Amino acid sequence: MRLIVPLQGVVQGRGGIILGSIIPCALFYFLQFYLKRHRSLPPTNPTLPSTSSGNLSELQRCSSRTNLLPRGSTVRVRVSARASSIAKPNDSPYYIGLDRVREDPYDEMSNPDGLSLDMIEKWLSENLSISMLGLRGDGLGISGIATYQPMDGLMELKVVMAGFMTEVMGRTVSFDPSQVVLTSGATPALEILSFCLADQGNAFLVPAPYYPGFDRDMKWRTGVELIPVHCRSCDNFTWSITALEQAYNQARKRGQKVRGILISNPSNPVGNLLNKDMLYDLLDFARDVNIHIISDEIYAGSTYGNEEFVSMAEIVDSEDADKDRVHIIYGMSKDFSVPGFRVGVLYSFNENVLAASRKLSRFSSVSTPTQQLLVSVLSDTNFTREYIKTNKQRIRSMYNLFVAGLRELGLECTKSNAGLYSWVDMSRLISPYSEKGELDLWDNLFNIAKINVTPGSACHCIEPGWFRFCFTTLNEKEIPIVVDRIRKVVERCKPPV
Amino acid sequence: MAIEIETPSVSLSKVALSETHGEDSPYFAGWKAYDENPYDELNNPSGVIQMGLAENQVSFDLLEQYLEQHSELAANSGRSSTSSFRENALFQDYHGLQSFRKAMASFMEQIRGGRAKFDPDRIVITAGATAANELLTFILADPGDALLIPTPYYPGFDRDLRWRTGVNIIPVHCQSSNNFEITPEALEAAYNEAESKNIKVKGLLITNPSNPLGATIKRSNLKKILEFVTRKNIHLISDEIYSGSSFSCDEFVSISQILAEQNYKDSERVHVVYSLSKDLGLPGFRVGTIYSYNDDVVRTARRMSSFTLISSQTQQLLASMLSDKRFTENYIRVNRERLKKRYEMIIDGLRNAGIACLNGNAGLFCWVNLSSLLLEPTMECELELWKLILYEVRLNISPGSSCHCLEPGWFRVCFANMSENTLEIALRRIHDFMDRMRKVKISLQ
């Protein structure tokens, strides 16, 4: 029930305090209540009307995987079903490998990060002053960064980030800072999209093989499903619209509601680039079945082939009607080599998604000193241009060296144009020709060659024997050494029967 | 929905469309009014003074001094004697930097006067306490379950604990008659209420020192709370985000101390949340932690923290700062003294204006009783009074109803997020307002 406080507009305006209006206001305030007293009051609601409870949607209870305890029994206090499912030791080789490497000095080929960090470090040492932490000479002090800031990121960073994305993706489309939501890494950005676009039990189509982290990011806490759309070596592991349609229809028959499709472009783990036609076809498909598109473009700046990268933003730019269904993920972990700093981008054309995401970003905000640091670096567009160019050159030369080395061993990879890894065919080396054979080989690579690579099964690849080798953590001298070590394992493998 | 309605536009999830973000409450509306007309000493002296934001600005100078003296930290953006820039930039391990966890553990121990020990390996890092609380809710409860929370409580909990988790909050009602202390009777009543609605209670969340009361929980009450959760076999989350903001070291008793005293018996149901946003005045840094005595919870929380890690650069910077015992001891002591002084200043000012407050001993705010200004003891009247104070007196203070306080007329008034000058001006405005209200009341009678 609203009671009007008059003269509000007058007093609220900037300018001098109008003391005189307070008295009549207070008077009016009391008068209204005096009048109210003589009217019959509506029965008071026993429960507190919380304006924030709103339409609390009743989420369906997931089937409880915890046992119901009889009351009074002295048993250990339990965690939720959600937590229980995550607390099990993770049996994906992707994570086991990463864990083991942490403990032992294996060669890290399952993690591609850090190729061009030296350039950033150099810039920082040449340009840095106390200003980095906001302690500028003009006395802004630490309060400039220490206090509460917008949870979805400082506007200055959004601006330079939009500029960086524009540069990195070839300047064919201009990114708008007001459509940028900053998060602590791309991981939460993906999860936020999953929360926004799908309800518990809904599904996303995902071309496979795919980045193992998608299972965690999209499914864990959201209760959303991922439906793999299997791609094959005969197609160079590229998806087709037919395959997507098939998967969508099959899902429908099963009674599963598909809310979107999640693609990675450049793709991980294969390293393919999607061309304009494919992206237009994808948009058509999404429109036909009325679903969203999430395009994870985190490797956009890591291209080295002859093909140009095309962002989903470029496709939508010219087709206004379907903007609302397109959402892009980006971040500083791959192209910019600073995964530790936790800087990710959720970019959307959908105002409702942006509004919800901005609020959800409070659970995953970027630390302000880090934001300030990036504002400094990314504002130097001469540097960023040089960086992007040099970074690409380095990736290209590492790629060439590595692929040549593998070829010496008789190992081929898919023809890729981007990414910090190669998708290598070791299928003739595994025995049996199955996931077990693949994991045996993975184990050998681990223990004998002492390198940690990602087996295709961890990426949900339907053909056994493929492995993702990241090559950007090595330097040129190390490549022959690594190739030699792989040779030892290759020679050990039984020849095909 | 059973029937699919074909619309041309692509739809969003229930989470995205729900109102559970809770940003319709007056708590947030007041901030909006402030944003539109913010007080500035020089440029807008008649603007709204923000007294609804619990931010600590009283000790910035200490931080600045430290950073100036250790300028290599500020300039190094992550480099230290022990790790290179490269190592730091690449470090995304969800365990968090060991040096940082050690420093946090030691800082938490110092705040408790060494009366409790913290194991760095039980510390899970999160980007702020907001994330820590949400994470724990995901871990301890399933959708449809409930957490008990004593009222009045921080309005943000409605959003942080319920939105994506689908978990409910059942309030444990506390009364002014006993200073809003949490009683076993109130706990039982709330638990029974949940049972009657067939809702499973998975835990109790307390904030100690309390927001919005600005008071610590008595040792005897903490013991009773621990007994209650043990008896019901539920979890206990102790949000101790204001532990370093108690006005004296001895006033604050942490649940960790109680557990230490009983040799950590039954401790695996207890989880402590901490952050540097209040005590250290660094909310922008996004630094929160979960400290759990339960191995499963630590392991799971660590994995889940992938969604909310702290920047390695920030971890590095804070590891250095917080392991500097000389700095931290001085900071903790001076910060407490300054907060106490502010508290006394506002209490005096309010008393002179004829306003009573709850006896407080911690935090960045006081819990003020304006119920005498209400013509009727209803929430509606409280909201009208709040609006009056916001638009006429131009002070943004938080109405008790947004904190789910059962008794109308209480307000939370923050005092640490402004200069002393500004606080004086705010007190003057309150004084003048109370004068006028008295005159108006008299004239109406």
Short mmCIF file of C-alpha atoms in Angstrom, two decimals, chain B residues 35-367:
data_model
loop_
_atom_site.label_atom_id
_atom_site.label_comp_id
_atom_site.label_asym_id
_atom_site.label_seq_id
_atom_site.Cartn_x
_atom_site.Cartn_y
_atom_site.Cartn_z
CA ASP B 35 23.05 6.67 -6.71
CA GLU B 36 20.72 9.22 -8.19
CA ASN B 37 21.59 11.91 -5.68
CA PRO B 38 24.81 11.06 -3.85
CA TYR B 39 26.12 13.31 -1.11
CA ASP B 40 29.38 15.03 -1.82
CA GLU B 41 30.96 17.39 0.65
CA LEU B 42 31.80 19.99 -1.94
CA ASN B 43 29.63 19.36 -4.94
CA ASN B 44 26.41 18.08 -3.49
CA PRO B 45 26.11 18.84 0.21
CA SER B 46 22.40 18.27 0.20
CA GLY B 47 22.60 14.89 -1.42
CA VAL B 48 21.66 11.55 0.12
CA ILE B 49 24.18 10.31 2.66
CA GLN B 50 24.78 6.62 2.29
CA MET B 51 24.23 4.91 5.60
CA GLY B 52 22.94 1.66 4.14
CA LEU B 53 26.25 0.28 2.92
CA ALA B 54 28.36 -1.66 5.38
CA GLU B 55 31.75 -0.70 4.07
CA ASN B 56 34.80 0.04 6.19
CA GLN B 57 36.64 3.17 5.14
CA VAL B 58 38.13 4.13 8.47
CA SER B 59 41.48 2.42 8.02
CA PHE B 60 42.43 2.96 4.39
CA ASP B 61 45.41 5.05 5.36
CA LEU B 62 47.00 2.06 7.08
CA LEU B 63 46.69 0.02 3.89
CA GLU B 64 48.02 2.81 1.73
CA GLN B 65 50.95 3.31 4.04
CA TYR B 66 51.78 -0.38 3.84
CA LEU B 67 51.61 -0.43 0.06
CA GLU B 68 53.78 2.67 -0.22
CA GLN B 69 56.41 1.12 2.00
CA HIS B 70 56.26 -2.08 0.03
CA SER B 71 55.98 -0.49 -3.37
CA GLU B 72 57.58 -3.45 -5.06
CA LEU B 73 54.42 -5.38 -4.19
CA ALA B 74 52.17 -2.86 -5.84
CA ALA B 75 54.35 -2.62 -8.89
CA ASN B 76 55.11 -6.28 -9.26
CA SER B 77 51.63 -7.37 -10.13
CA GLY B 78 52.16 -10.81 -8.85
CA ARG B 79 55.88 -11.22 -8.71
CA SER B 80 57.49 -12.00 -5.40
CA SER B 81 60.74 -13.35 -4.13
CA THR B 82 59.36 -16.84 -4.27
CA SER B 83 57.58 -16.91 -7.58
CA SER B 84 57.98 -15.30 -10.93
CA PHE B 85 55.38 -13.25 -12.68
CA ARG B 86 54.97 -16.14 -15.06
CA GLU B 87 54.32 -18.69 -12.36
CA ASN B 88 51.79 -16.43 -10.78
CA ALA B 89 49.98 -15.57 -14.00
CA LEU B 90 49.65 -19.27 -14.80
CA PHE B 91 48.61 -20.34 -11.32
CA GLN B 92 44.94 -21.35 -11.45
CA ASP B 93 45.03 -24.22 -8.99
CA TYR B 94 41.81 -24.33 -7.01
CA HIS B 95 43.76 -25.13 -3.87
CA GLY B 96 44.85 -21.50 -3.87
CA LEU B 97 48.37 -20.25 -3.21
CA GLN B 98 49.73 -21.95 -0.13
CA SER B 99 51.40 -18.77 1.03
CA PHE B 100 48.05 -17.03 0.79
CA ARG B 101 46.21 -19.68 2.74
CA LYS B 102 48.89 -19.64 5.40
CA ALA B 103 48.63 -15.90 5.67
CA MET B 104 44.84 -16.03 5.93
CA ALA B 105 44.98 -18.72 8.59
CA SER B 106 47.42 -16.68 10.60
CA PHE B 107 45.33 -13.52 10.19
CA MET B 108 42.20 -15.32 11.36
CA GLU B 109 44.12 -16.60 14.38
CA GLN B 110 45.33 -13.12 15.24
CA ILE B 111 41.81 -11.75 15.11
CA ARG B 112 40.80 -14.35 17.67
CA GLY B 113 43.70 -13.46 19.89
CA GLY B 114 45.35 -16.80 19.22
CA ARG B 115 42.52 -18.61 20.98
CA ALA B 116 41.83 -20.79 17.95
CA LYS B 117 44.12 -22.38 15.41
CA PHE B 118 43.40 -22.58 11.69
CA ASP B 119 44.89 -25.18 9.37
CA PRO B 120 45.76 -23.61 5.98
CA ASP B 121 44.81 -26.85 4.26
CA ARG B 122 41.23 -26.46 5.42
CA ILE B 123 40.93 -23.07 3.80
CA VAL B 124 39.02 -22.95 0.52
CA ILE B 125 39.26 -19.71 -1.44
CA THR B 126 36.29 -17.96 -3.06
CA ALA B 127 35.74 -14.63 -4.74
CA GLY B 128 34.09 -13.02 -1.74
CA ALA B 129 31.92 -14.23 1.16
CA THR B 130 28.84 -13.97 -1.07
CA ALA B 131 30.25 -16.81 -3.15
CA ALA B 132 31.36 -18.71 -0.03
CA ASN B 133 27.86 -18.67 1.44
CA GLU B 134 26.28 -19.74 -1.84
CA LEU B 135 28.83 -22.51 -2.28
CA LEU B 136 28.15 -23.89 1.18
CA THR B 137 24.42 -23.81 0.50
CA PHE B 138 24.93 -25.82 -2.70
CA ILE B 139 27.03 -28.29 -0.78
CA LEU B 140 24.93 -28.72 2.34
CA ALA B 141 21.39 -28.59 0.97
CA ASP B 142 19.36 -29.78 -1.99
CA PRO B 143 16.68 -27.78 -3.82
CA GLY B 144 13.63 -27.60 -1.59
CA ASP B 145 15.61 -28.00 1.65
CA ALA B 146 16.01 -25.15 4.10
CA LEU B 147 18.51 -23.26 6.16
CA LEU B 148 17.49 -21.66 9.45
CA ILE B 149 18.62 -18.07 9.86
CA PRO B 150 18.05 -15.93 12.95
CA THR B 151 16.33 -12.60 12.30
CA PRO B 152 17.10 -9.87 11.72
CA TYR B 153 19.56 -10.92 9.04
CA TYR B 154 21.56 -9.47 6.16
CA PRO B 155 19.10 -8.85 3.27
CA GLY B 156 21.58 -10.25 0.77
CA PHE B 157 21.04 -13.76 2.15
CA ASP B 158 17.63 -13.97 0.50
CA ARG B 159 19.37 -13.66 -2.82
CA ASP B 160 22.73 -15.31 -2.19
CA LEU B 161 21.46 -18.45 -0.50
CA ARG B 162 18.26 -19.08 -2.44
CA TRP B 163 18.54 -17.86 -6.01
CA ARG B 164 20.43 -20.54 -7.90
CA THR B 165 20.39 -23.15 -5.16
CA GLY B 166 16.63 -23.52 -4.85
CA VAL B 167 17.07 -23.73 -1.08
CA ASN B 168 14.62 -22.04 1.34
CA ILE B 169 15.30 -19.83 4.33
CA ILE B 170 13.27 -20.38 7.49
CA PRO B 171 13.66 -17.43 9.86
CA VAL B 172 14.43 -17.96 13.54
CA HIS B 173 12.63 -15.05 15.13
CA CYS B 174 14.45 -13.05 17.76
CA GLN B 175 12.96 -10.37 19.97
CA SER B 176 14.05 -7.03 21.27
CA SER B 177 12.93 -8.06 24.75
CA ASN B 178 16.14 -10.02 25.14
CA ASN B 179 18.28 -7.95 22.78
CA PHE B 180 17.53 -10.16 19.80
CA GLU B 181 19.58 -13.01 21.24
CA ILE B 182 19.12 -16.43 19.67
CA THR B 183 17.29 -18.72 22.05
CA PRO B 184 16.87 -22.51 21.95
CA GLU B 185 13.09 -21.97 21.99
CA ALA B 186 13.25 -19.84 18.88
CA LEU B 187 15.47 -22.40 17.18
CA GLU B 188 13.05 -25.21 18.06
CA ALA B 189 10.09 -23.19 16.85
CA ALA B 190 11.70 -22.55 13.48
CA TYR B 191 12.74 -26.16 13.12
CA ASN B 192 9.23 -27.33 13.93
CA GLU B 193 7.77 -24.88 11.47
CA ALA B 194 9.90 -26.44 8.75
CA GLU B 195 8.84 -29.92 9.80
CA SER B 196 5.20 -29.01 9.70
CA LYS B 197 5.66 -27.86 6.11
CA ASN B 198 7.56 -31.04 5.30
CA ILE B 199 10.72 -29.12 4.60
CA LYS B 200 14.06 -30.69 5.49
CA VAL B 201 16.29 -28.40 7.50
CA LYS B 202 19.90 -28.94 6.55
CA GLY B 203 21.63 -26.28 8.57
CA LEU B 204 21.65 -23.15 10.68
CA LEU B 205 23.47 -20.05 9.51
CA ILE B 206 24.54 -17.50 12.11
CA THR B 207 26.42 -14.27 11.55
CA ASN B 208 28.77 -13.55 14.40
CA PRO B 209 29.28 -10.64 15.02
CA SER B 210 25.74 -10.08 13.82
CA ASN B 211 24.65 -8.06 10.84
CA PRO B 212 22.52 -5.95 11.32
CA LEU B 213 22.64 -5.99 15.13
CA GLY B 214 26.27 -4.95 15.41
CA ALA B 215 26.71 -7.26 18.40
CA THR B 216 28.62 -10.44 19.10
CA ILE B 217 26.91 -13.66 20.15
CA LYS B 218 27.46 -14.53 23.80
CA ARG B 219 29.58 -17.55 24.57
CA SER B 220 26.71 -19.26 26.42
CA ASN B 221 24.43 -18.79 23.42
CA LEU B 222 27.03 -20.18 21.07
CA LYS B 223 27.21 -23.30 23.22
CA LYS B 224 23.44 -23.69 23.14
CA ILE B 225 23.47 -23.22 19.37
CA LEU B 226 26.09 -25.92 19.02
CA GLU B 227 24.01 -28.24 21.22
CA PHE B 228 20.96 -27.58 19.07
CA VAL B 229 22.62 -28.34 15.74
CA THR B 230 24.25 -31.44 17.19
CA ARG B 231 20.95 -32.69 18.55
CA LYS B 232 19.20 -32.14 15.22
CA ASN B 233 22.20 -33.45 13.30
CA ILE B 234 22.37 -30.45 11.01
CA HIS B 235 25.18 -28.20 9.84
CA LEU B 236 26.25 -24.90 11.35
CA ILE B 237 27.59 -22.10 9.17
CA SER B 238 29.19 -19.31 11.12
CA ASP B 239 29.65 -16.22 8.99
CA GLU B 240 32.39 -14.37 10.86
CA ILE B 241 32.98 -11.67 8.31
CA TYR B 242 32.93 -8.98 11.00
CA SER B 243 35.19 -10.83 13.44
CA GLY B 244 37.97 -8.28 13.04
CA SER B 245 35.51 -5.43 13.52
CA SER B 246 34.63 -6.12 17.13
CA PHE B 247 35.57 -3.15 19.23
CA SER B 248 37.78 -5.14 21.50
CA CYS B 249 39.56 -8.42 21.04
CA ASP B 250 37.96 -10.04 24.07
CA GLU B 251 34.35 -9.32 23.15
CA PHE B 252 34.24 -11.63 20.18
CA VAL B 253 34.02 -15.39 20.75
CA SER B 254 34.25 -17.51 17.63
CA ILE B 255 32.63 -20.92 17.23
CA SER B 256 36.15 -22.12 16.44
CA GLN B 257 37.14 -21.29 20.00
CA ILE B 258 34.24 -23.31 21.43
CA LEU B 259 35.25 -26.23 19.23
CA ALA B 260 38.87 -25.96 20.29
CA GLU B 261 37.82 -25.99 23.93
CA GLN B 262 35.90 -29.23 23.43
CA ASN B 263 38.71 -30.82 21.47
CA TYR B 264 36.87 -30.52 18.18
CA LYS B 265 34.25 -33.06 19.14
CA ASP B 266 31.29 -32.91 16.72
CA SER B 267 33.10 -30.30 14.67
CA GLU B 268 32.49 -31.83 11.28
CA ARG B 269 29.17 -30.07 11.04
CA VAL B 270 30.76 -26.64 11.48
CA HIS B 271 31.91 -24.33 8.69
CA VAL B 272 33.26 -20.82 9.07
CA VAL B 273 32.98 -18.14 6.40
CA TYR B 274 35.38 -15.24 6.33
CA SER B 275 36.33 -12.40 3.99
CA LEU B 276 38.50 -9.33 3.81
CA SER B 277 35.68 -7.11 2.64
CA LYS B 278 34.76 -5.73 6.03
CA ASP B 279 37.67 -6.04 8.41
CA LEU B 280 40.25 -5.01 5.88
CA GLY B 281 37.95 -2.77 3.85
CA LEU B 282 38.82 -4.50 0.60
CA PRO B 283 35.49 -5.60 -0.88
CA GLY B 284 36.70 -4.79 -4.39
CA PHE B 285 39.46 -7.40 -4.11
CA ARG B 286 36.88 -10.18 -3.88
CA VAL B 287 38.52 -12.31 -1.22
CA GLY B 288 36.48 -14.85 0.70
CA THR B 289 37.18 -18.13 2.39
CA ILE B 290 35.40 -21.18 3.67
CA TYR B 291 37.00 -22.91 6.62
CA SER B 292 35.44 -26.28 7.24
CA TYR B 293 36.12 -28.93 9.84
CA ASN B 294 34.59 -31.48 7.49
CA ASP B 295 36.92 -33.16 4.99
CA ASP B 296 34.18 -33.94 2.49
CA VAL B 297 33.03 -30.35 2.54
CA VAL B 298 36.57 -29.04 2.10
CA ARG B 299 37.17 -31.33 -0.85
CA THR B 300 33.87 -30.55 -2.52
CA ALA B 301 34.08 -26.83 -1.83
CA ARG B 302 37.52 -26.75 -3.32
CA ARG B 303 36.29 -28.32 -6.54
CA MET B 304 33.31 -26.03 -6.68
CA SER B 305 35.48 -23.02 -6.06
CA SER B 306 36.54 -23.33 -9.73
CA PHE B 307 33.59 -21.08 -10.38
CA THR B 308 34.83 -18.41 -8.04
CA LEU B 309 38.61 -18.35 -7.67
CA ILE B 310 40.57 -15.38 -6.40
CA SER B 311 42.98 -13.75 -8.83
CA SER B 312 46.45 -15.16 -8.23
CA GLN B 313 47.82 -11.64 -8.36
CA THR B 314 45.57 -10.63 -5.49
CA GLN B 315 46.44 -13.79 -3.57
CA GLN B 316 50.11 -12.98 -3.94
CA LEU B 317 49.72 -9.41 -2.78
CA LEU B 318 47.65 -10.36 0.23
CA ALA B 319 49.91 -13.28 1.14
CA SER B 320 52.72 -10.80 1.64
CA MET B 321 50.63 -8.27 3.47
CA LEU B 322 48.84 -10.66 5.81
CA SER B 323 51.96 -12.57 6.78
CA ASP B 324 53.57 -9.32 7.91
CA LYS B 325 52.69 -9.76 11.57
CA ARG B 326 53.78 -6.30 12.54
CA PHE B 327 51.41 -4.80 10.04
CA THR B 328 48.47 -7.04 10.85
CA GLU B 329 48.74 -6.67 14.60
CA ASN B 330 48.85 -2.93 14.31
CA TYR B 331 46.05 -2.86 11.76
CA ILE B 332 43.71 -5.05 13.78
CA ARG B 333 44.26 -2.97 16.91
CA VAL B 334 43.95 0.44 15.29
CA ASN B 335 40.95 -0.58 13.20
CA ARG B 336 39.14 -1.74 16.32
CA GLU B 337 39.91 1.47 18.15
CA ARG B 338 38.66 3.60 15.27
CA LEU B 339 35.47 1.62 14.84
CA LYS B 340 34.79 1.89 18.56
CA LYS B 341 35.30 5.63 18.40
CA ARG B 342 32.92 5.93 15.47
CA TYR B 343 30.35 3.84 17.25
CA GLU B 344 30.55 6.01 20.34
CA MET B 345 30.24 9.10 18.20
CA ILE B 346 27.08 7.94 16.52
CA ILE B 347 25.54 6.58 19.69
CA ASP B 348 26.11 9.91 21.43
CA GLY B 349 24.70 11.79 18.50
CA LEU B 350 21.64 9.58 18.35
CA ARG B 351 21.11 9.79 22.10
CA ASN B 352 21.18 13.56 21.91
CA ALA B 353 18.51 13.35 19.27
CA GLY B 354 16.44 11.14 21.57
CA ILE B 355 17.03 7.92 19.71
CA ALA B 356 17.88 4.65 21.41
CA CYS B 357 20.00 1.87 19.93
CA LEU B 358 20.78 -1.71 20.75
CA ASN B 359 23.98 -2.10 22.75
CA GLY B 360 26.55 -2.90 20.14
CA ASN B 361 30.12 -4.07 20.34
CA ALA B 362 31.11 -4.86 16.77
CA GLY B 363 30.55 -4.18 13.12
CA LEU B 364 30.22 -1.19 10.87
CA PHE B 365 26.68 -0.19 11.88
CA CYS B 366 24.30 0.18 14.77
CA TRP B 367 20.78 -1.15 15.23
#
